[in-house]
Structures are given as structure tokens and as C-alpha cells.
PDB file of C-alpha atoms in Angstrom:
ATOM      1  CA  UNK A  27      -0.171  -0.092   0.086  1.00 57.00           C
ATOM      2  CA  UNK A  28       1.903   3.400  -0.690  1.00 78.00           C
ATOM      3  CA  UNK A  29       1.861   6.021   1.604  1.00 79.00           C
ATOM      4  CA  UNK A  30       1.573   9.507   1.588  1.00 81.00           C
ATOM      5  CA  UNK A  31       5.154  11.618   1.103  1.00 76.00           C
ATOM      6  CA  UNK A  32       4.471  14.590   3.282  1.00 77.00           C
ATOM      7  CA  UNK A  33       3.198  13.075   6.536  1.00 77.00           C
ATOM      8  CA  UNK A  34       3.878   9.467   6.200  1.00 76.00           C
ATOM      9  CA  UNK A  35       0.930   7.636   6.677  1.00 79.00           C
ATOM     10  CA  UNK A  36      -0.963   4.632   4.424  1.00 80.00           C
ATOM     11  CA  UNK A  37      -2.974   6.141   1.842  1.00 79.00           C
ATOM     12  CA  UNK A  38      -6.315   4.361   2.858  1.00 78.00           C
ATOM     13  CA  UNK A  39     -10.074   4.799   1.686  1.00 70.00           C
ATOM     14  CA  UNK A  40     -11.079   6.725   4.242  1.00 74.00           C
ATOM     15  CA  UNK A  41      -8.818  10.147   3.624  1.00 80.00           C
ATOM     16  CA  UNK A  42      -9.252  12.337   0.222  1.00 85.00           C
ATOM     17  CA  UNK A  43      -6.186  11.931  -1.863  1.00 85.00           C
ATOM     18  CA  UNK A  44      -4.713  13.694  -4.549  1.00 86.00           C
ATOM     19  CA  UNK A  45      -1.665  12.625  -7.491  1.00 87.00           C
ATOM     20  CA  UNK A  46       0.966  15.182  -7.670  1.00 86.00           C
ATOM     21  CA  UNK A  47       1.722  16.703 -10.983  1.00 88.00           C
ATOM     22  CA  UNK A  48       4.776  17.931 -11.314  1.00 88.00           C
ATOM     23  CA  UNK A  49       3.455  21.880 -10.342  1.00 86.00           C
ATOM     24  CA  UNK A  50       2.361  20.537  -7.418  1.00 83.00           C
ATOM     25  CA  UNK A  51       5.478  19.168  -6.512  1.00 81.00           C
ATOM     26  CA  UNK A  52       7.109  22.591  -7.337  1.00 81.00           C
ATOM     27  CA  UNK A  53       4.457  24.046  -4.763  1.00 80.00           C
ATOM     28  CA  UNK A  54       5.636  21.815  -2.260  1.00 77.00           C
ATOM     29  CA  UNK A  55       8.926  22.197  -2.529  1.00 76.00           C
ATOM     30  CA  UNK A  56       8.598  25.874  -2.579  1.00 75.00           C
ATOM     31  CA  UNK A  57       5.717  26.356   0.553  1.00 71.00           C
ATOM     32  CA  UNK A  58       8.121  27.960   2.743  1.00 62.00           C
ATOM     33  CA  UNK A  59       8.226  26.224   5.782  1.00 60.00           C
ATOM     34  CA  UNK A  60      10.811  24.485   7.929  1.00 52.00           C
ATOM     35  CA  UNK A  61      10.463  21.226   6.621  1.00 61.00           C
ATOM     36  CA  UNK A  62      11.861  20.005   3.308  1.00 59.00           C
ATOM     37  CA  UNK A  63       9.771  17.826   0.881  1.00 60.00           C
ATOM     38  CA  UNK A  64      12.495  16.401  -1.295  1.00 56.00           C
ATOM     39  CA  UNK A  65      11.849  13.200  -2.201  1.00 73.00           C
ATOM     40  CA  UNK A  66       8.449  14.807  -3.779  1.00 79.00           C
ATOM     41  CA  UNK A  67       7.745  13.627  -7.428  1.00 82.00           C
ATOM     42  CA  UNK A  68       5.448  13.675  -9.847  1.00 86.00           C
ATOM     43  CA  UNK A  69       3.006  10.890  -9.423  1.00 85.00           C
ATOM     44  CA  UNK A  70       3.183  10.307  -5.735  1.00 84.00           C
ATOM     45  CA  UNK A  71      -0.160  10.197  -3.924  1.00 84.00           C
ATOM     46  CA  UNK A  72      -0.483  12.604  -0.756  1.00 83.00           C
ATOM     47  CA  UNK A  73      -3.585  13.955   1.231  1.00 84.00           C
ATOM     48  CA  UNK A  74      -5.306  16.611   0.441  1.00 84.00           C
ATOM     49  CA  UNK A  75      -5.008  17.916   3.715  1.00 83.00           C
ATOM     50  CA  UNK A  76      -1.586  17.568   4.126  1.00 81.00           C
ATOM     51  CA  UNK A  77      -0.837  19.388   0.392  1.00 80.00           C
ATOM     52  CA  UNK A  78      -3.562  22.272   1.783  1.00 80.00           C
ATOM     53  CA  UNK A  79      -1.753  22.666   4.905  1.00 78.00           C
ATOM     54  CA  UNK A  80       1.295  23.235   3.795  1.00 76.00           C
ATOM     55  CA  UNK A  81       0.720  25.073   0.460  1.00 75.00           C
ATOM     56  CA  UNK A  82      -1.931  27.527   1.971  1.00 71.00           C
ATOM     57  CA  UNK A  83       0.054  30.951   2.389  1.00 60.00           C
ATOM     58  CA  UNK A  84      -1.904  32.039   5.689  1.00 57.00           C
ATOM     59  CA  UNK A  85      -0.666  28.425   7.003  1.00 53.00           C
ATOM     60  CA  UNK A  86       2.754  28.502   5.838  1.00 50.00           C
ATOM     61  CA  UNK A  87       3.587  31.954   6.792  1.00 48.00           C
ATOM     62  CA  UNK A  88       2.632  30.774  10.842  1.00 48.00           C
ATOM     63  CA  UNK A  89       4.341  27.538  10.254  1.00 51.00           C
ATOM     64  CA  UNK A  90       1.361  25.009  10.993  1.00 48.00           C
ATOM     65  CA  UNK A  91       2.685  21.515  11.110  1.00 52.00           C
ATOM     66  CA  UNK A  92       0.679  18.338   9.924  1.00 51.00           C
ATOM     67  CA  UNK A  93      -0.457  17.540  13.341  1.00 51.00           C
ATOM     68  CA  UNK A  94      -2.521  21.040  13.780  1.00 50.00           C
ATOM     69  CA  UNK A  95       0.160  22.401  16.174  1.00 53.00           C
ATOM     70  CA  UNK A  96       1.269  25.867  15.585  1.00 48.00           C
ATOM     71  CA  UNK A  97       4.468  27.892  16.122  1.00 51.00           C
ATOM     72  CA  UNK A  98       3.603  31.266  16.060  1.00 56.00           C
ATOM     73  CA  UNK A  99       0.560  33.558  16.979  1.00 58.00           C
ATOM     74  CA  UNK A 100      -0.335  36.001  15.136  1.00 61.00           C
ATOM     75  CA  UNK A 101      -0.792  38.900  17.515  1.00 63.00           C
ATOM     76  CA  UNK A 102      -4.078  41.367  17.033  1.00 66.00           C
ATOM     77  CA  UNK A 103      -5.124  44.687  18.386  1.00 61.00           C
ATOM     78  CA  UNK A 104      -8.330  43.280  19.973  1.00 65.00           C
ATOM     79  CA  UNK A 105      -6.544  41.310  22.575  1.00 65.00           C
ATOM     80  CA  UNK A 106      -4.142  43.863  23.692  1.00 65.00           C
ATOM     81  CA  UNK A 107      -5.067  45.904  26.612  1.00 70.00           C
ATOM     82  CA  UNK A 108      -6.734  49.424  25.653  1.00 76.00           C
ATOM     83  CA  UNK A 109      -5.284  52.596  28.052  1.00 78.00           C
ATOM     84  CA  UNK A 110      -7.894  54.451  29.414  1.00 81.00           C
ATOM     85  CA  UNK A 111      -6.762  57.902  28.547  1.00 78.00           C
ATOM     86  CA  UNK A 112      -9.618  59.708  29.862  1.00 78.00           C
ATOM     87  CA  UNK A 113      -8.943  58.723  33.615  1.00 78.00           C
ATOM     88  CA  UNK A 114      -5.441  57.680  33.625  1.00 81.00           C
ATOM     89  CA  UNK A 115      -1.824  59.517  33.671  1.00 81.00           C
ATOM     90  CA  UNK A 116      -0.319  58.708  30.418  1.00 81.00           C
ATOM     91  CA  UNK A 117       3.409  58.653  31.714  1.00 82.00           C
ATOM     92  CA  UNK A 118       2.967  57.101  34.802  1.00 82.00           C
ATOM     93  CA  UNK A 119      -0.997  54.502  34.415  1.00 80.00           C
ATOM     94  CA  UNK A 120      -2.130  55.821  37.443  1.00 82.00           C
ATOM     95  CA  UNK A 121      -5.630  56.501  37.925  1.00 81.00           C
ATOM     96  CA  UNK A 122      -6.090  60.759  37.587  1.00 74.00           C
ATOM     97  CA  UNK A 123      -7.023  61.854  40.603  1.00 72.00           C
ATOM     98  CA  UNK A 124     -10.624  63.740  40.731  1.00 67.00           C
ATOM     99  CA  UNK A 125     -12.279  66.393  42.950  1.00 62.00           C
ATOM    100  CA  UNK A 126     -14.694  64.562  45.037  1.00 59.00           C
ATOM    101  CA  UNK A 127     -17.584  67.467  45.101  1.00 62.00           C
ATOM    102  CA  UNK A 128     -17.462  68.246  40.975  1.00 61.00           C
ATOM    103  CA  UNK A 129     -16.243  64.926  39.398  1.00 62.00           C
ATOM    104  CA  UNK A 130     -13.479  67.075  37.690  1.00 63.00           C
ATOM    105  CA  UNK A 131     -10.010  66.536  37.533  1.00 58.00           C
ATOM    106  CA  UNK A 132      -8.086  67.966  40.311  1.00 61.00           C
ATOM    107  CA  UNK A 133      -5.337  70.658  39.931  1.00 62.00           C
ATOM    108  CA  UNK A 134      -2.375  68.166  39.134  1.00 66.00           C
ATOM    109  CA  UNK A 135      -4.062  66.357  36.236  1.00 68.00           C
ATOM    110  CA  UNK A 136      -3.131  68.158  32.938  1.00 72.00           C
ATOM    111  CA  UNK A 137      -5.219  67.312  29.945  1.00 72.00           C
ATOM    112  CA  UNK A 138      -3.752  67.357  26.632  1.00 74.00           C
ATOM    113  CA  UNK A 139      -5.064  69.941  24.169  1.00 76.00           C
ATOM    114  CA  UNK A 140      -2.909  69.611  21.341  1.00 81.00           C
ATOM    115  CA  UNK A 141      -1.420  67.247  18.567  1.00 82.00           C
ATOM    116  CA  UNK A 142       2.160  69.118  19.210  1.00 86.00           C
ATOM    117  CA  UNK A 143       2.332  67.372  22.625  1.00 85.00           C
ATOM    118  CA  UNK A 144       1.526  64.074  21.710  1.00 84.00           C
ATOM    119  CA  UNK A 145       3.978  64.405  18.366  1.00 87.00           C
ATOM    120  CA  UNK A 146       6.574  66.020  20.769  1.00 90.00           C
ATOM    121  CA  UNK A 147       6.227  62.998  23.669  1.00 88.00           C
ATOM    122  CA  UNK A 148       7.040  60.387  20.643  1.00 88.00           C
ATOM    123  CA  UNK A 149      10.175  61.893  19.588  1.00 91.00           C
ATOM    124  CA  UNK A 150      11.181  62.374  23.214  1.00 92.00           C
ATOM    125  CA  UNK A 151      10.331  58.755  23.393  1.00 90.00           C
ATOM    126  CA  UNK A 152      12.345  57.374  20.041  1.00 90.00           C
ATOM    127  CA  UNK A 153      15.382  59.573  21.230  1.00 92.00           C
ATOM    128  CA  UNK A 154      15.238  57.969  25.203  1.00 90.00           C
ATOM    129  CA  UNK A 155      14.887  54.213  23.638  1.00 86.00           C
ATOM    130  CA  UNK A 156      14.518  52.853  27.623  1.00 90.00           C
ATOM    131  CA  UNK A 157      11.876  50.876  28.239  1.00 90.00           C
ATOM    132  CA  UNK A 158       9.457  53.483  30.263  1.00 89.00           C
ATOM    133  CA  UNK A 159       9.789  55.206  26.945  1.00 90.00           C
ATOM    134  CA  UNK A 160       8.903  52.232  24.750  1.00 89.00           C
ATOM    135  CA  UNK A 161       5.590  51.642  27.169  1.00 88.00           C
ATOM    136  CA  UNK A 162       4.418  54.980  26.288  1.00 87.00           C
ATOM    137  CA  UNK A 163       5.241  54.923  22.429  1.00 86.00           C
ATOM    138  CA  UNK A 164       3.080  51.861  23.296  1.00 84.00           C
ATOM    139  CA  UNK A 165      -0.058  53.328  24.862  1.00 84.00           C
ATOM    140  CA  UNK A 166       0.331  56.437  22.133  1.00 84.00           C
ATOM    141  CA  UNK A 167       0.077  53.820  19.087  1.00 81.00           C
ATOM    142  CA  UNK A 168      -2.784  52.980  20.184  1.00 78.00           C
ATOM    143  CA  UNK A 169      -4.297  57.024  19.987  1.00 81.00           C
ATOM    144  CA  UNK A 170      -4.791  58.837  16.579  1.00 78.00           C
ATOM    145  CA  UNK A 171      -6.130  61.802  17.998  1.00 79.00           C
ATOM    146  CA  UNK A 172      -4.826  61.932  21.799  1.00 79.00           C
ATOM    147  CA  UNK A 173      -6.975  65.460  22.549  1.00 79.00           C
ATOM    148  CA  UNK A 174      -9.963  63.563  21.278  1.00 78.00           C
ATOM    149  CA  UNK A 175      -9.527  60.778  23.372  1.00 72.00           C
ATOM    150  CA  UNK A 176      -9.915  63.069  26.146  1.00 66.00           C
ATOM    151  CA  UNK A 177      -6.072  62.660  27.565  1.00 59.00           C
TER     152      UNK A 177
END
């Protein structure tokens, strides 16, 4: 009985298979995965699932293995914690102080009212390059217009 040239399992009646052509062999060899399949030749029979797992671009970018294990997870903006510019200090991240009677910010909290302030902070963060500057720069990357975010 033949075996799949990619995963090595026997080709049985239960799984869909495909016979490779020259173009299919080149696609598997140029798939960009960490594994190499130099022994794949035209006429070999492979599982359809194995071939698709190797040749699809979105799968090859994250190196999905045949057993379903993923090497690298894509970072999404929705997974990141959002910073509350209205109620927290941009620099230290602490809760902003409010006057208990009027629910307004206290005198030691300065709101951002210009885009120039935002651009100046970005340039200073880039020039400093330390961990604290990176944290502030990450906070600024999540907002386009800092005064509109009530910072």
C-alpha cells in the first residue's frame, strides 16, 4: 500500500487523496515551511489535507504543522489591553485624581489639548529608547488623536 509523501501515513480509502503533478511538487518544495520535502516527485499520492496545510500562504506564514500545532500566534489589536486615556495618566499609568464634589480632574492633572504635545512625546520616546519610553510609545500607538481621546 502507498504512503503519503508528506506525513508518511498509509493512503487509505477513508481520506481524500490527490496525485501530484510537476507543478504540485514545486509548490510543496517552495512552500516556505521549515521542513523540506525533496523526495516528493510527480505521480506521488498525498492526502489533500496535508497538501493544503503546506501550500496555503496563511498557513505557511505561521508554520502550521501537519498535526495542527502552531509555532507562532498572530498578534491582534483586540487582544491588547486598551489604555484609558480619560482616567489614567499617560506617563505613569496611575488613576487620575478627581475632585469628589464635581467629578472633575484635580489641579495636578493636565489634559492634553494639542497634537504638538503628542508628536513631541513620540519624538522624545524614540530618542530615549529605554523601557519606560517604549511603554509610553506603545500607549500612543493605540490612539491617533490624543486630544480627542480626552487625555
